[in-house]
Amino acid sequence: MSFTELKREVYGGNMELQRRGLVIYTFGNVSQIDRDKGVIAIKPSGVSYDQMKADDMVIVDLENNIVEGSMRPSSDTKTHVHLYRHFDSIGGVTHTHSTYATAWAQAKQSIPCLGTTHADYVHGDITCTRELTDEQVNGDYELETGIQITDAYQDRDPKAAPMVIVAGHAPFTWGKDAAQSVYHAALLEEIARMAYLTRTLDPHAAELKKAVMDKHYLRKHGKNAYYGQSK
């Protein structure tokens, strides 16, 4: 893929965030990696979605150096790069401050699997990370945010749970490319909204039975999945 094509993919992902109502003003960012070239394209820092163009996307290497672009990359670039370095199955990353997912982050609570909508896309809860220490916040903050996420996945497959809540901050999602990472961001916001409404109706609503959770996840994503049309 050429740099121009990579930028277009990432620009399209960023604009889809706006179309889905997941961002306002300069909130959020999307990136995509070209692993063969060892580079990622990412949204420029502080540029409004209404003003942004595909050529504004910034190309950086996996050492966070700018390879191509006239603007500074997103302030979250080091977080994205860390995720690409540690989750070798992913090709795109999205960060938003969407309302309901961010509310769970601000409450510092994981989103429990309360129903089959959640179970269709995430195997288990949507984890809220631990809080950063003052030392981490005052150090390399964006890198530490990435470490905060990967620490939460030491015993978990990132493909089985392609979304996370960063304590006190906001969500990150990922997928095979930029488009799928945005898709997961939209799913996360809807799941977060459903969970909020459920716990508002019943603060003691129980998590979904494990057998049902496993059934719904595996019929879509397991080795014997049968949801949808055969390829």
Short mmCIF file of C-alpha atoms in Angstrom, two decimals:
data_model
loop_
_atom_site.label_atom_id
_atom_site.label_comp_id
_atom_site.label_asym_id
_atom_site.label_seq_id
_atom_site.Cartn_x
_atom_site.Cartn_y
_atom_site.Cartn_z
CA MET A 1 0.00 0.00 0.00
CA SER A 2 1.34 3.46 -0.90
CA PHE A 3 1.49 6.27 1.65
CA THR A 4 -1.33 7.99 -0.25
CA GLU A 5 -3.55 4.92 0.02
CA LEU A 6 -2.70 4.46 3.69
CA LYS A 7 -3.59 8.09 4.40
CA ARG A 8 -6.91 7.69 2.59
CA GLU A 9 -7.79 4.62 4.66
CA VAL A 10 -7.06 6.48 7.89
CA TYR A 11 -8.82 9.65 6.79
CA GLY A 12 -11.90 7.57 5.96
CA GLY A 13 -11.82 6.00 9.40
CA ASN A 14 -11.56 9.35 11.11
CA MET A 15 -14.45 10.77 9.12
CA GLU A 16 -16.58 7.71 9.93
CA LEU A 17 -16.14 8.56 13.62
CA GLN A 18 -17.72 11.92 12.94
CA ARG A 19 -20.53 10.41 10.85
CA ARG A 20 -21.33 7.98 13.67
CA GLY A 21 -21.48 10.78 16.25
CA LEU A 22 -18.55 9.33 18.20
CA VAL A 23 -16.46 12.52 18.15
CA ILE A 24 -16.90 16.29 18.21
CA TYR A 25 -14.41 19.03 17.34
CA THR A 26 -10.94 17.47 17.67
CA PHE A 27 -11.83 14.58 19.99
CA GLY A 28 -10.38 11.19 19.08
CA ASN A 29 -8.10 9.72 16.43
CA VAL A 30 -7.71 6.73 14.13
CA SER A 31 -4.56 5.07 12.80
CA GLN A 32 -3.58 2.16 10.57
CA ILE A 33 -0.30 0.31 10.24
CA ASP A 34 1.57 -0.96 7.19
CA ARG A 35 3.66 -3.67 8.83
CA ASP A 36 5.68 -4.37 5.69
CA LYS A 37 6.88 -0.75 5.62
CA GLY A 38 6.99 -0.40 9.41
CA VAL A 39 4.92 2.80 9.43
CA ILE A 40 1.52 4.01 10.60
CA ALA A 41 -0.72 6.79 9.37
CA ILE A 42 -2.54 8.77 12.05
CA LYS A 43 -4.69 11.87 12.42
CA PRO A 44 -2.80 15.15 12.97
CA SER A 45 -2.98 16.69 16.42
CA GLY A 46 -5.69 19.23 17.18
CA VAL A 47 -7.13 19.46 13.66
CA SER A 48 -10.92 19.71 13.43
CA TYR A 49 -12.76 17.00 11.52
CA ASP A 50 -14.54 19.71 9.56
CA GLN A 51 -11.23 21.04 8.22
CA MET A 52 -9.25 17.82 7.85
CA LYS A 53 -8.13 16.39 4.49
CA ALA A 54 -6.70 12.99 3.59
CA ASP A 55 -3.30 14.52 2.85
CA ASP A 56 -3.19 15.90 6.41
CA MET A 57 -2.69 12.41 7.84
CA VAL A 58 0.82 11.98 9.25
CA ILE A 59 3.07 8.98 8.57
CA VAL A 60 5.28 7.93 11.48
CA ASP A 61 7.59 4.98 12.02
CA LEU A 62 7.53 2.60 14.98
CA GLU A 63 10.04 4.79 16.80
CA ASN A 64 7.52 7.67 16.68
CA ASN A 65 9.55 9.61 14.10
CA ILE A 66 7.68 11.55 11.39
CA VAL A 67 8.30 9.97 8.00
CA GLU A 68 5.93 12.11 5.96
CA GLY A 69 3.63 15.00 6.81
CA SER A 70 3.71 18.72 7.49
CA MET A 71 1.88 18.61 10.84
CA ARG A 72 2.46 17.03 14.22
CA PRO A 73 0.79 13.62 14.64
CA SER A 74 -1.85 12.99 17.28
CA SER A 75 -0.70 13.44 20.85
CA ASP A 76 -1.82 9.81 21.37
CA THR A 77 0.61 8.45 18.76
CA LYS A 78 2.87 6.74 21.30
CA THR A 79 -0.14 4.86 22.67
CA HIS A 80 -1.07 3.64 19.18
CA VAL A 81 2.52 2.61 18.40
CA HIS A 82 2.81 0.68 21.66
CA LEU A 83 -0.37 -1.25 20.86
CA TYR A 84 0.92 -2.14 17.37
CA ARG A 85 4.20 -3.31 18.87
CA HIS A 86 2.52 -5.58 21.42
CA PHE A 87 -0.63 -6.75 19.61
CA ASP A 88 0.77 -8.16 16.40
CA SER A 89 -2.65 -9.28 15.15
CA ILE A 90 -4.07 -5.75 14.86
CA GLY A 91 -3.89 -3.35 11.92
CA GLY A 92 -5.94 -0.35 13.07
CA VAL A 93 -6.52 1.57 16.32
CA THR A 94 -9.24 4.04 17.28
CA HIS A 95 -9.46 6.36 20.30
CA THR A 96 -12.60 8.33 21.11
CA HIS A 97 -14.22 10.14 24.00
CA SER A 98 -17.69 8.84 23.13
CA THR A 99 -20.18 9.66 25.85
CA TYR A 100 -21.24 6.36 27.40
CA ALA A 101 -17.94 4.51 27.05
CA THR A 102 -16.16 7.50 28.58
CA ALA A 103 -18.66 7.60 31.44
CA TRP A 104 -17.64 4.05 32.36
CA ALA A 105 -13.99 5.12 32.14
CA GLN A 106 -14.64 8.08 34.44
CA ALA A 107 -16.41 5.76 36.88
CA LYS A 108 -13.35 3.51 36.61
CA GLN A 109 -15.54 0.47 36.04
CA SER A 110 -15.29 -2.41 33.61
CA ILE A 111 -18.42 -3.03 31.54
CA PRO A 112 -19.87 -6.40 32.57
CA CYS A 113 -21.38 -8.72 29.99
CA LEU A 114 -25.06 -8.23 30.80
CA GLY A 115 -26.60 -9.51 27.57
CA THR A 116 -26.14 -11.19 24.24
CA THR A 117 -25.45 -7.98 22.28
CA HIS A 118 -22.25 -7.59 24.30
CA ALA A 119 -21.48 -11.31 24.06
CA ASP A 120 -21.76 -11.26 20.26
CA TYR A 121 -18.64 -9.08 20.01
CA VAL A 122 -16.59 -9.39 23.20
CA HIS A 123 -15.79 -12.59 25.10
CA GLY A 124 -16.17 -11.48 28.71
CA ASP A 125 -16.25 -8.03 30.22
CA ILE A 126 -14.86 -4.87 28.61
CA THR A 127 -11.95 -4.24 30.92
CA CYS A 128 -11.26 -0.97 32.67
CA THR A 129 -7.51 -0.60 33.20
CA ARG A 130 -5.81 0.24 36.45
CA GLU A 131 -5.12 3.91 37.18
CA LEU A 132 -1.72 5.35 36.33
CA THR A 133 0.53 6.36 39.19
CA ASP A 134 1.62 9.99 39.55
CA GLU A 135 5.09 8.94 38.40
CA GLN A 136 3.66 7.45 35.21
CA VAL A 137 1.46 10.48 34.54
CA ASN A 138 4.41 12.83 34.97
CA GLY A 139 6.69 10.62 32.88
CA ASP A 140 6.05 9.51 29.30
CA TYR A 141 2.28 9.74 29.71
CA GLU A 142 1.12 8.51 26.28
CA LEU A 143 3.53 5.57 26.31
CA GLU A 144 2.44 4.71 29.85
CA THR A 145 -1.17 4.75 28.65
CA GLY A 146 -0.26 2.10 26.09
CA ILE A 147 1.50 0.04 28.77
CA GLN A 148 -1.57 0.47 30.99
CA ILE A 149 -3.64 -1.18 28.24
CA THR A 150 -1.27 -4.04 27.38
CA ASP A 151 -0.82 -4.82 31.10
CA ALA A 152 -4.58 -5.45 31.22
CA TYR A 153 -4.19 -7.99 28.39
CA GLN A 154 -1.37 -10.11 29.77
CA ASP A 155 -3.75 -13.07 30.09
CA ARG A 156 -6.27 -12.06 27.43
CA ASP A 157 -6.47 -12.32 23.65
CA PRO A 158 -6.85 -8.82 22.15
CA LYS A 159 -8.82 -10.32 19.25
CA ALA A 160 -11.43 -11.72 21.67
CA ALA A 161 -11.87 -8.33 23.33
CA PRO A 162 -10.99 -5.62 20.77
CA MET A 163 -11.91 -2.74 23.07
CA VAL A 164 -10.79 -1.40 26.42
CA ILE A 165 -11.74 1.35 28.88
CA VAL A 166 -8.80 3.40 30.16
CA ALA A 167 -9.47 4.43 33.76
CA GLY A 168 -10.29 8.11 34.13
CA HIS A 169 -9.70 8.68 30.43
CA ALA A 170 -11.64 7.09 27.57
CA PRO A 171 -11.83 4.02 25.31
CA PHE A 172 -9.45 2.53 22.76
CA THR A 173 -10.52 -0.07 20.20
CA TRP A 174 -8.68 -1.98 17.49
CA GLY A 175 -9.21 -4.31 14.57
CA LYS A 176 -7.66 -5.71 11.39
CA ASP A 177 -7.57 -2.20 9.88
CA ALA A 178 -8.70 1.35 10.57
CA ALA A 179 -12.26 0.67 9.38
CA GLN A 180 -12.75 -2.29 11.71
CA SER A 181 -11.29 -0.41 14.68
CA VAL A 182 -13.90 2.32 14.07
CA TYR A 183 -16.62 -0.32 13.78
CA HIS A 184 -15.58 -1.63 17.19
CA ALA A 185 -15.66 1.91 18.61
CA ALA A 186 -19.29 2.24 17.48
CA LEU A 187 -20.16 -1.16 18.96
CA LEU A 188 -18.48 -0.24 22.24
CA GLU A 189 -20.48 2.97 22.56
CA GLU A 190 -23.76 1.10 22.01
CA ILE A 191 -22.80 -1.68 24.44
CA ALA A 192 -21.77 0.93 27.02
CA ARG A 193 -25.11 2.71 26.61
CA MET A 194 -27.09 -0.52 27.00
CA ALA A 195 -25.11 -1.48 30.10
CA TYR A 196 -25.63 1.96 31.64
CA LEU A 197 -29.39 1.79 31.04
CA THR A 198 -29.56 -1.76 32.38
CA ARG A 199 -27.74 -0.87 35.59
CA THR A 200 -29.89 2.26 35.91
CA LEU A 201 -33.05 0.12 35.78
CA ASP A 202 -31.53 -2.49 38.07
CA PRO A 203 -28.26 -1.67 39.86
CA HIS A 204 -27.96 -5.36 40.75
CA ALA A 205 -28.56 -6.76 37.26
CA ALA A 206 -26.61 -10.00 37.02
CA GLU A 207 -24.07 -10.80 34.34
CA LEU A 208 -25.17 -13.07 31.50
CA LYS A 209 -24.88 -16.81 32.18
CA LYS A 210 -21.51 -18.06 30.97
CA ALA A 211 -23.06 -20.74 28.77
CA VAL A 212 -25.11 -18.13 26.91
CA MET A 213 -22.16 -15.72 26.68
CA ASP A 214 -19.92 -18.44 25.25
CA LYS A 215 -22.60 -19.57 22.81
CA HIS A 216 -23.16 -16.10 21.38
CA TYR A 217 -19.47 -15.28 21.08
CA LEU A 218 -18.39 -18.61 19.62
CA ARG A 219 -21.20 -18.88 17.07
CA LYS A 220 -19.75 -15.72 15.51
CA HIS A 221 -16.04 -16.06 16.23
CA GLY A 222 -15.26 -19.67 17.17
CA LYS A 223 -13.64 -22.27 14.93
CA ASN A 224 -17.09 -23.73 14.23
CA ALA A 225 -18.81 -20.36 13.79
CA TYR A 226 -22.03 -20.50 11.81
CA TYR A 227 -23.34 -16.92 11.98
CA GLY A 228 -23.65 -15.16 8.60
CA GLN A 229 -22.93 -16.50 5.15
CA SER A 230 -20.11 -18.90 4.31
CA LYS A 231 -17.14 -17.32 2.56
#
